[in-house]
XYZ file of C-alpha atoms in Angstrom:
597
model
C -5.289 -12.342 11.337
C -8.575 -14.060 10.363
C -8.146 -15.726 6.657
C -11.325 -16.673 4.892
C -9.988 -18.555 2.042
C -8.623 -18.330 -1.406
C -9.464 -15.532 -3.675
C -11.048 -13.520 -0.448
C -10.203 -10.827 1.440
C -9.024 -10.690 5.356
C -8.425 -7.772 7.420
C -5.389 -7.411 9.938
C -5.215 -5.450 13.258
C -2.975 -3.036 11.668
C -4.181 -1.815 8.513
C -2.984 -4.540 6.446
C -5.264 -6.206 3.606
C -4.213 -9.507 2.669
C -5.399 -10.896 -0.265
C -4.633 -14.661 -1.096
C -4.603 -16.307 -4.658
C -4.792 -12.704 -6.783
C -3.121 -9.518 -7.665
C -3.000 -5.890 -5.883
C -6.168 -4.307 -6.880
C -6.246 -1.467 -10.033
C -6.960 0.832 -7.605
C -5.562 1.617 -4.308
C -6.617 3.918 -1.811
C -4.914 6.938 0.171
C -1.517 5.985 2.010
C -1.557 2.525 0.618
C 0.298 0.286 -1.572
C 0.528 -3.177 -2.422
C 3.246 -6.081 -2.014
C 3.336 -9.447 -3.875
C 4.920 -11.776 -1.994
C 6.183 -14.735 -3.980
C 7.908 -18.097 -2.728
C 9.374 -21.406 -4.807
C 10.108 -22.728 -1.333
C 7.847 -25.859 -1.054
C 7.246 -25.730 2.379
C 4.441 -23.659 4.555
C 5.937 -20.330 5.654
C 5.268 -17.816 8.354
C 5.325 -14.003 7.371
C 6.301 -11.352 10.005
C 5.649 -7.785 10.049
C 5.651 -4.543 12.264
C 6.645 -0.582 11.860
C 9.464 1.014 12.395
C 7.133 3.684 14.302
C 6.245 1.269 16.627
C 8.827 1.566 19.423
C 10.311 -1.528 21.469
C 7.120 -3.953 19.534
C 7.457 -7.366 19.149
C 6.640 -8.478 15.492
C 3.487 -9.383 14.540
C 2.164 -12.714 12.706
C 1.578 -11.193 9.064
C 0.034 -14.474 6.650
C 0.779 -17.754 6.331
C 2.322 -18.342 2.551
C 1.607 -21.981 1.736
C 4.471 -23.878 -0.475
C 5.267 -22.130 -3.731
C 2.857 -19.952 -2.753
C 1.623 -16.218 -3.375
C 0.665 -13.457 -0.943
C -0.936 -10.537 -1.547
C -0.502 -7.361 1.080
C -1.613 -3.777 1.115
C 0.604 -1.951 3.903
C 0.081 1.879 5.131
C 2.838 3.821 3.557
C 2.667 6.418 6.531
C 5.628 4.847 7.997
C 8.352 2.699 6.777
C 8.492 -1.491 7.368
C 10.522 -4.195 8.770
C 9.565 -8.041 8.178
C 10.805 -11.550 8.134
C 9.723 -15.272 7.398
C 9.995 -17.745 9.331
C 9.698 -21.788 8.986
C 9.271 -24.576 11.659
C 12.250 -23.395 13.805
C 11.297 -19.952 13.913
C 14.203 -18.322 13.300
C 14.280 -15.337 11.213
C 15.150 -15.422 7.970
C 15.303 -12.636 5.363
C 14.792 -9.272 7.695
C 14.083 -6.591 5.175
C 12.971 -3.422 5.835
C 11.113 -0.757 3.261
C 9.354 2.084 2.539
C 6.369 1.965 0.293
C 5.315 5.430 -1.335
C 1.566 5.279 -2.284
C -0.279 3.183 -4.928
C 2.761 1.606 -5.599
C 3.045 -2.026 -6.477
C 6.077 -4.188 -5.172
C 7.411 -7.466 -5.213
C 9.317 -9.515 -2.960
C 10.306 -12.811 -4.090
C 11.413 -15.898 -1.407
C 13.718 -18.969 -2.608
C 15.966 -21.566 -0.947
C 18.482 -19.576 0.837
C 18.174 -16.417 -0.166
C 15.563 -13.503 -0.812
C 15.083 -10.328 -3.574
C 15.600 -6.999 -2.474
C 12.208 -5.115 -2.921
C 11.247 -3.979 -6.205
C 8.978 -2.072 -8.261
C 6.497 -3.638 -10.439
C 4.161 -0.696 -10.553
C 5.844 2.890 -9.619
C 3.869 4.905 -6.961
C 1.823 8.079 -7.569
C 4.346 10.830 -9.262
C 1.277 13.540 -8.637
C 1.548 12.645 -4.614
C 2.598 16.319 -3.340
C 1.153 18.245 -7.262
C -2.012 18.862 -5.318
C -0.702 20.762 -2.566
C 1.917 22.657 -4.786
C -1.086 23.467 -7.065
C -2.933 24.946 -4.249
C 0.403 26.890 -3.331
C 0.566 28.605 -6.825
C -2.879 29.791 -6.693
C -3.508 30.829 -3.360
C 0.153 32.745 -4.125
C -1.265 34.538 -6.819
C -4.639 35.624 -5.562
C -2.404 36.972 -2.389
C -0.499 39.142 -5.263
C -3.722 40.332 -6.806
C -5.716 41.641 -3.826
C -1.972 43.308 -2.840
C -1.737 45.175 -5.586
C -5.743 45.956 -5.996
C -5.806 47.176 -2.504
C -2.517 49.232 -2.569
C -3.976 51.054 -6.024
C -7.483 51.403 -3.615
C -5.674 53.105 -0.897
C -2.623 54.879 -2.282
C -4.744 57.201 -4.046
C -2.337 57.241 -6.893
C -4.359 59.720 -8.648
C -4.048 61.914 -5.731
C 0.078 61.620 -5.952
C -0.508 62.657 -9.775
C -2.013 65.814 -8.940
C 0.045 66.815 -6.142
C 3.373 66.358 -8.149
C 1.816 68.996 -10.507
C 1.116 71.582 -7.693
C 4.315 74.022 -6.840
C 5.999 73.418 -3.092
C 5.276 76.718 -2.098
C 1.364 76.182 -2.345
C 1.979 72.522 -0.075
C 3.634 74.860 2.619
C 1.313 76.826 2.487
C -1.142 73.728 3.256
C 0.922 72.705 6.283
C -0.744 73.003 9.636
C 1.026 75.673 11.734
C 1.462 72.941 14.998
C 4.214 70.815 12.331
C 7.326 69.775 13.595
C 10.547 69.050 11.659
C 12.062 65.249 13.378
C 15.439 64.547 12.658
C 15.213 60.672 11.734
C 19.297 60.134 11.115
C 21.848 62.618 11.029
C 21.069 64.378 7.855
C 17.622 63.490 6.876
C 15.252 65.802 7.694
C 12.007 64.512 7.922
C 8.077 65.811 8.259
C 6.129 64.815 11.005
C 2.437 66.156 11.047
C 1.179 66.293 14.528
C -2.548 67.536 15.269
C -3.139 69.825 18.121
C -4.432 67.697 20.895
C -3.629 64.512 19.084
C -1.827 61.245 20.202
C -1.231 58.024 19.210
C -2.476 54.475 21.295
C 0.112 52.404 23.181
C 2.011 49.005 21.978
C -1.342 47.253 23.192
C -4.060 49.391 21.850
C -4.552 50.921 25.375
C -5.389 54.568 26.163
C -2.755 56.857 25.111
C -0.186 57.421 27.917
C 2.566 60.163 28.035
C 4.806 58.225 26.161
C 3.261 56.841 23.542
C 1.822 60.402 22.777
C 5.111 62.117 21.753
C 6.501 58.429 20.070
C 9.694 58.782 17.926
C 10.469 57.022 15.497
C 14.216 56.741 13.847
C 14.919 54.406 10.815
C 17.950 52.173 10.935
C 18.261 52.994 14.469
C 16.799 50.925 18.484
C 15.129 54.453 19.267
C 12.140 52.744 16.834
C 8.876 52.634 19.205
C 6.284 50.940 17.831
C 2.586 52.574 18.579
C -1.225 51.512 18.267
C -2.100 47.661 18.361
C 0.174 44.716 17.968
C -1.117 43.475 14.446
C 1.414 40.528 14.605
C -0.421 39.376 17.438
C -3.584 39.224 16.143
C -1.933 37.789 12.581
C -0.329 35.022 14.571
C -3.706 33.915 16.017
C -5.093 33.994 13.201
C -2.494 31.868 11.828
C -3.043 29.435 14.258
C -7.059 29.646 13.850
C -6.841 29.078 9.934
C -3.747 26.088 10.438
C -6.287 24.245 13.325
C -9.473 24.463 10.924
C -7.840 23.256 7.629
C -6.143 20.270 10.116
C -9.173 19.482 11.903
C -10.811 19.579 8.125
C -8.324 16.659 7.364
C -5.469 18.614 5.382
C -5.784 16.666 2.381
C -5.101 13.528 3.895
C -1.278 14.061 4.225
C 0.012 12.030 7.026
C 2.070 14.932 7.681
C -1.096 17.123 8.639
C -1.952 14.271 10.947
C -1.129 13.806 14.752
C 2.290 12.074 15.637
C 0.930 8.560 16.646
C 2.940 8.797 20.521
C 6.240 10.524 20.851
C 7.199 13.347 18.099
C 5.973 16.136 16.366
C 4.297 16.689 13.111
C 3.107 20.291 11.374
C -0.799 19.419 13.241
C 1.088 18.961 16.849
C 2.506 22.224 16.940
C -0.786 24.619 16.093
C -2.725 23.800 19.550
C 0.284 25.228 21.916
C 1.303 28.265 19.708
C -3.025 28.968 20.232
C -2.268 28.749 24.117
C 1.354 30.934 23.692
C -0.734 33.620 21.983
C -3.354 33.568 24.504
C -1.510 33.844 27.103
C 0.457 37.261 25.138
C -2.966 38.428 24.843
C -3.528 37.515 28.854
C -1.073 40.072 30.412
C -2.708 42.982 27.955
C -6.044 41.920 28.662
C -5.931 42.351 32.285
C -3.740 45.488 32.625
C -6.732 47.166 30.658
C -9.469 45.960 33.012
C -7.257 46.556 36.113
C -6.425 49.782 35.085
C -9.937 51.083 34.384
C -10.223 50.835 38.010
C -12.081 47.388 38.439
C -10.927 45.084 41.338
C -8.622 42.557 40.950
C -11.378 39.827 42.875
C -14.178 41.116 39.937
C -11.567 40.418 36.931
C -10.858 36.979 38.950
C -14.791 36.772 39.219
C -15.199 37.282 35.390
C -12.226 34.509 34.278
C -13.903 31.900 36.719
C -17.686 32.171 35.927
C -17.932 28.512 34.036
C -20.779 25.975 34.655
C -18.322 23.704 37.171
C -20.711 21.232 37.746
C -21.402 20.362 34.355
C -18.184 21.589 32.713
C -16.171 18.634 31.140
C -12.379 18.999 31.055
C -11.258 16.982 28.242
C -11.394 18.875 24.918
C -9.750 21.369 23.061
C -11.928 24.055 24.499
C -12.256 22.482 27.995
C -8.215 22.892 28.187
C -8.024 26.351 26.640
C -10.196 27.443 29.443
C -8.805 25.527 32.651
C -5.001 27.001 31.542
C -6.238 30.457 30.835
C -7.746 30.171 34.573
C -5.201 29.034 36.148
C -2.311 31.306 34.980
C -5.576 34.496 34.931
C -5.581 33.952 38.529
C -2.013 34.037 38.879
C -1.967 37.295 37.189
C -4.881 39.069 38.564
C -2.930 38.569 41.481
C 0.495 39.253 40.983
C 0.562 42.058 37.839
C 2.381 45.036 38.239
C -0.227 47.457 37.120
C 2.841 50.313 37.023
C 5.640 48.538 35.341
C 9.102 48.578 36.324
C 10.632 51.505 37.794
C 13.486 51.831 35.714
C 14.807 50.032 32.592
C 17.275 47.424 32.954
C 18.235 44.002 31.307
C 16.893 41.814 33.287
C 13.118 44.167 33.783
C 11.308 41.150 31.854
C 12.216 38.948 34.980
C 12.086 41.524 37.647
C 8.348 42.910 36.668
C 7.189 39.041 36.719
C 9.533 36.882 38.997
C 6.719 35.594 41.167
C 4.647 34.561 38.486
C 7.784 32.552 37.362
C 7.783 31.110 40.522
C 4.548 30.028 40.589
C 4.712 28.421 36.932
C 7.586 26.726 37.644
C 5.897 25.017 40.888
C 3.211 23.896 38.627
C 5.598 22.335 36.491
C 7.133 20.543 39.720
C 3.754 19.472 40.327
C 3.266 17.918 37.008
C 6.957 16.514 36.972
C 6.504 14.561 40.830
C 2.643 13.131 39.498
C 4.049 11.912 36.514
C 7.546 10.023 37.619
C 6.523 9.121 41.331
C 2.891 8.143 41.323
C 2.723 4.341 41.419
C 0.273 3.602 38.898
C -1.352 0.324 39.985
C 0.103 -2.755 37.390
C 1.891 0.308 35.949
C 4.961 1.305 37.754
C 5.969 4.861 38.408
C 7.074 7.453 35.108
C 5.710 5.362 32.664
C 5.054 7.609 29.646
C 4.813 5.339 26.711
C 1.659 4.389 24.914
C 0.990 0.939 26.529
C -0.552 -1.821 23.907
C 2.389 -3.240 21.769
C 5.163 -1.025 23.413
C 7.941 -2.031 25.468
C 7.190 -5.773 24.508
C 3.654 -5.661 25.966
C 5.032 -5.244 29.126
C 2.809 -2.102 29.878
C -0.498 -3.260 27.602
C -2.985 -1.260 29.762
C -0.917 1.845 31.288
C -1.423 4.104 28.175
C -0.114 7.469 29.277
C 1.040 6.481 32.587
C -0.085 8.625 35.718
C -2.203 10.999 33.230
C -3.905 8.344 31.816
C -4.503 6.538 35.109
C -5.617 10.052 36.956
C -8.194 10.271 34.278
C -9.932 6.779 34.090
C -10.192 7.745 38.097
C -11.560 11.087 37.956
C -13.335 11.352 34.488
C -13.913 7.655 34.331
C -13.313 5.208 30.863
C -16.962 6.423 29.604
C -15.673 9.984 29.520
C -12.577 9.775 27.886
C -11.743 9.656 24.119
C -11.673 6.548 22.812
C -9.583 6.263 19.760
C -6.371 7.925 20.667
C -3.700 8.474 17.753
C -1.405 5.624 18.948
C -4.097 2.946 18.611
C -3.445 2.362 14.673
C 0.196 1.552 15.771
C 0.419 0.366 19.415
C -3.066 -1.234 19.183
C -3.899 -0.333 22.711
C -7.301 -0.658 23.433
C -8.132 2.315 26.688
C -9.295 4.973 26.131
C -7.000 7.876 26.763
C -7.672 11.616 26.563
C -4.744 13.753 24.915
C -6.217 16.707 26.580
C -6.811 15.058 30.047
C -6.110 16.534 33.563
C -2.467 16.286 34.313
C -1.699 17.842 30.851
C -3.658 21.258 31.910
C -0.464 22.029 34.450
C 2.187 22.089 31.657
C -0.379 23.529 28.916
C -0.797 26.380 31.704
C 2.991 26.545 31.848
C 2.659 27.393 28.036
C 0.628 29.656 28.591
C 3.148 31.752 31.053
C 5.838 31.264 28.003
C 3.397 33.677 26.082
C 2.504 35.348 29.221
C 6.275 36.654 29.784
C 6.587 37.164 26.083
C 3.679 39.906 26.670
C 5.757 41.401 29.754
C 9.066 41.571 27.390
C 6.796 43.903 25.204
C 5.816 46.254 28.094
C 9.121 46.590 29.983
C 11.055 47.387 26.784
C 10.578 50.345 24.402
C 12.505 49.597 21.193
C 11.955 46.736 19.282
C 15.843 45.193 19.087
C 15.284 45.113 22.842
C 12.115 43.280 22.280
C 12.700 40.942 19.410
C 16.332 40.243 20.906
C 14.610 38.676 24.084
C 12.374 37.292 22.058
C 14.570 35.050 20.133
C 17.225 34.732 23.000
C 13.767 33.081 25.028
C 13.014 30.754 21.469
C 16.493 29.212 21.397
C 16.856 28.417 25.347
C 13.179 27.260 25.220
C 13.959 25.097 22.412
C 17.264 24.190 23.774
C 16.434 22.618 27.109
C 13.210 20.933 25.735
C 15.761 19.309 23.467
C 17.898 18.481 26.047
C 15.250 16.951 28.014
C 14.115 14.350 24.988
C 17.855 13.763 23.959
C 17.593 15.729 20.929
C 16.198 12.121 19.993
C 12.267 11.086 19.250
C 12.551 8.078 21.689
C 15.301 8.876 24.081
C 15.832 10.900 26.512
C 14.016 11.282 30.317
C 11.242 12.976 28.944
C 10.179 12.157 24.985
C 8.216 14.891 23.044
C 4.728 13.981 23.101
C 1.642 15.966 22.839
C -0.749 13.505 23.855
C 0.884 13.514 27.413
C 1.504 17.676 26.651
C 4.893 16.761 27.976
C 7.199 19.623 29.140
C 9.778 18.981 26.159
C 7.210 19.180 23.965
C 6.167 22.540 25.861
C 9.031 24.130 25.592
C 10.059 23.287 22.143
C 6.470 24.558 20.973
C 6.847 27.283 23.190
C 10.179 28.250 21.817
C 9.358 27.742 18.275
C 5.956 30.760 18.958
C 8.567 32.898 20.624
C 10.375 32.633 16.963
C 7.586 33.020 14.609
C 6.010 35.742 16.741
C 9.707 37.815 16.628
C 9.950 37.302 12.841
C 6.062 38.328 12.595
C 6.410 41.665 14.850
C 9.269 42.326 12.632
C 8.088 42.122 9.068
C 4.071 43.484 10.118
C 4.722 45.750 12.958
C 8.449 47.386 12.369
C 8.922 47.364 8.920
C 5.263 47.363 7.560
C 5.836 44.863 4.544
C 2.894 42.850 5.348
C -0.335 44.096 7.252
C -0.957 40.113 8.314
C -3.976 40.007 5.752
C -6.202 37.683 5.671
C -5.193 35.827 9.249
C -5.289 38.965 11.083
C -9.018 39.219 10.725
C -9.418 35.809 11.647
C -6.967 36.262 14.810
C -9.498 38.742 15.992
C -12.707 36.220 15.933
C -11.016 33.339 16.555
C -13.076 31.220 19.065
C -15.871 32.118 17.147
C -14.171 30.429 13.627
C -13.224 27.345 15.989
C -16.654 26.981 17.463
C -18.509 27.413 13.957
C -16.063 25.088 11.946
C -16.773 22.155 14.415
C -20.654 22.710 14.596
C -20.459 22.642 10.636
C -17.570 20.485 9.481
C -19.744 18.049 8.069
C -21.763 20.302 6.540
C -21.977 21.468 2.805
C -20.379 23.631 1.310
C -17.413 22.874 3.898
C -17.549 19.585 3.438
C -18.897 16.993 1.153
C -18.649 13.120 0.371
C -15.792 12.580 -2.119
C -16.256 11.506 -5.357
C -12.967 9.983 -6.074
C -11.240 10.313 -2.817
C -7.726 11.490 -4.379
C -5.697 14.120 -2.155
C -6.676 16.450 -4.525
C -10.024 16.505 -4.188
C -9.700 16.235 -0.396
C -7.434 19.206 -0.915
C -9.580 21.250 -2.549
C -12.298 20.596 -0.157
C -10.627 21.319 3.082
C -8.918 24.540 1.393
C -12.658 25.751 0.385
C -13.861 24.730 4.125
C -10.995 26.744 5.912
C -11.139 29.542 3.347
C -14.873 30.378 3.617
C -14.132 30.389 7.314
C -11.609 33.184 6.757
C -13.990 35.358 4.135
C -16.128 34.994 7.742
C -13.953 36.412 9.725
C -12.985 39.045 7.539
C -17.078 39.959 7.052
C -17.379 40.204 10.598
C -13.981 42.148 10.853
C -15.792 44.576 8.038
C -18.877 44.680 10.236
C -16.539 45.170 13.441
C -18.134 42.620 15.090
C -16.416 40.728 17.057
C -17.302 37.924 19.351
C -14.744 37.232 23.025
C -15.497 35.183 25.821
């Protein structure tokens, strides 16, 4: 830390504004507050400081407070504090840790012996979360508008007016001759109109097939078969579509719609994976169709593998969407069982795909030996922390480990992304890519997660069996990724991280989409309360929303330079970005266009 004098203003290396000689400012910005530091001890003191997110770090030299002196700080209220003084001997004196909620103002006052607990001179912001809960009512009630708008649109209540005024005999007379009577229970009766000639599409939207033609359906009961397109599938894509845009927009500001710094997992950490989870549901259904229509399995291959190789760059978003969907394609293309299983058992998920499992699970070994047996020069072998400050210093320039050190090799320092999440609190200074090389393997794992939960939806009929497996898959997911980490954010043998796309953090992720997709198929596909408006439309353009919000993020009307900078108002913009993006996709869904790579 660089001071320039009384009365001015020096910077620290981690976001820390010390101002010597005055008072916090009147106005403080997002995720800061200020601290006023006071001390009656007549002697030169040392101020230490460091985060609690900051794992293993030494403490960092703060200011110097000269005798009966006052200090000035603004500290990031993103995560909470520890810090000390020192004098000549350097022992610590005063340890006191806090958490600062923003544009507070606090004071801290130093005297012989002994030192004030923190308090408040200036309470924080009470409006902190009244933006978002704002946004929450409204968007709530425009939902409940178009609901009711569009059910009095197509109900045709007028219709149900007239024909409660016309005698039974004249509807039976109506009745085409071909109707059947369905028991649905055992004394129900129930009318089911069937068309001569008619049928109705598959689970996947495929042609119709003889069982999907003469589908039953039976309330209250497993005999419930679901027919025509998996709506919760698209709806969860678009879910994840509309949760990446407004996150990439900037989500307000809220640190909680911002990347974990290292190990951990925040709302914006878990919205890539589902993406891959879903794709690879959509994988399995994708290529049955196309195999089945009696193309080749080497021409699908042909068609998943047609990229630009010598100029494609793997790091990015994109990049890795397309090397995992390759990888487990191939696997696929070679391996589906175009007929299904031969008979219905409890274990058909596993039976119909049991070499694919095998060969996921192989590229998991793969990642598992790179990543704990490489020697990484200077580095050691299973190094997975973020280098810089962590682990006392003792790894400054291994960020990532073996991923990291595979990439400088192959994509080289000038190709990799250079400010990595963990550089605000680690302060390492490599580059490191958090959708680099070694990654790919377990992101293609993920992508075999939603690949088998695709293959529990074609080798079961009724949805209990399905959403059973579903959630049975979730919570063993979920509970060996947390046995892997410890159940802890820093313990374990292998933390949760997304920059390194670790496996806990795979299978936790992966578990989680296994539960939000069962509750989804539930509520939009069995019991019809929701029909997964407006994401659904969005679901079904969905690299085209990603491709057009990045080209035009910083473009008006998505995006303009604030005025006051308040979470509200960046808020309000990233809510009008991401929901022009869905009137889009709902256009184009209008239009039926719909753009696929």
């Amino acid at each position: 830390m660089v001071h320039l004098g009384s009365g001015a203003i020096c910077c620290s290396s981690m976001l820390n504004t010390v101002f010597l000689g005055q008072s916090c400012p009147k106005t403080l910005q997002l995720d800061r507050a200020c601290l006023e530091v006071h001390s009656t001890i007549p002697r030169q003191l040392d101020l230490w400081h460091q985060y609690d997110e900051c794992h293993l770090c030494d403490v960092e030299h703060w200011t110097t407070i000269l005798p009966n002196g006052t200090v000035t700080l603004l500290v990031d209220t993103a995560f909470s504090s520890y810090f000390y003084y020192t004098e000549n001997d350097k022992s610590k004196l005063c340890l006191t840790k806090g958490s600062f909620n923003e544009n507070g103002i606090y004071g801290w006052n130093i005297s012989e012996g002994t030192c004030s607990n923190i308090w408040t001179i200036k309470p924080p912001s009470s409006h902190f979360y009244l933006p978002l809960v704002v946004a929450l009512c409204i968007y709530t009630i425009i939902s409940i508008l178009m609901s009711v708008a569009k059910c009095i649109y197509e109900q045709g209540w007028s219709a149900r007016v007239w024909l409660r005024n016309v005698a039974f005999s004249e509807l039976e007379n109506r009745v085409p001759a071909n109707t059947t009577w369905q028991s649905f229970d055992c004394t129900t009766p129930r009318l089911r109109l069937r068309a001569a000639g008619a049928s109705s599409n598959g689970d996947l939207g495929s042609p119709p097939t003889r069982e999907t033609s003469t589908t039953v359906a039976r309330i209250g009961s497993t005999r419930r078969l679901i027919s025509g397109r998996i709506q919760s599938l698209d709806t969860f894509r678009g879910i994840c579509i509309v949760m990446m845009i407004f996150v990439n927009y900037g989500g307000g500001q809220y640190r909680f719609f911002h990347h974990a710094p290292w190990n951990g997992m925040t709302v914006a950490d878990v919205i890539f994976p589902w993406f891959l989870w879903v794709m690879g549901m959509s994988l399995v259904i994708s290529l049955r169709s196309q195999l089945r229509s009696d193309r080749s399995r080497y021409s699908v291959w042909l068609t998943a593998s047609h990229n630009d190789l010598p100029n494609f760059r793997f790091a990015g978003v994109l990049q890795r969407i397309g090397a995992s969907y390759f990888i487990i394609a191939s696997i696929e293309t070679l391996f589906l069982n175009l007929q299904g299983p031969s008979e219905y058992g409890l274990l058909n998920d596993l039976c119909d795909g049991w070499v694919q499992w095998l060969c996921a699970i192989a590229l998991v070994g793969v990642w598992a030996m790179i990543t704990f047996l490489m020697n990484v020069p200077n580095c050691g072998s299973g190094y997975l922390g973020p280098g810089g400050l962590h682990a006392h210093s003792k790894y400054v320039n291994c960020t990532g480990g073996a991923a990291g050190y595979i990439d400088q090799l192959i994509l080289t320092p000038q190709h990799m992304y250079r400010r990595p999440t963990c550089r605000s609190i680690y302060q390492n200074t490599q580059p490191f890519d958090p959708e680099g090389l070694l990654g790919t393997l377990t992101a293609a794992f993920l992508v075999h997660l939603g690949v088998h939960a695709s293959r529990i939806l074609l080798c079961y009929e009724y949805w209990k069996c399905r959403i059973s497996r579903w959630i049975f898959w979730g919570f063993v997911a979920i509970f060996v990724g947390g046995m892997m980490c410890g159940f802890h954010k820093e313990d374990g043998y292998i933390p949760i991280n997304k920059n390194l796309f670790s496996l806990s953090f795979v299978l936790v992720t992966g578990g989680l989409a296994y539960l939000v997709f069962a509750l989804l198929y539930y509520v939009i596909d069995y019991r019809k309360w929701w029909t997964g408006f407006p994401f659904r439309s969005a679901g079904m353009n969905s690299i085209l929303l990603y491709v057009g919000h990045e080209i035009t993020k910083h473009m008006f009307p998505w995006s303009w330079k604030p005025f006051v900078g308040t979470h509200g108002e960046f808020l309000t913009m990233n809510l009008i970005g991401t929901t022009l993006w869905i009137i889009v996709a709902w256009a184009l869904y209008k239009k039926k266009f719909f753009l696929s790579v």
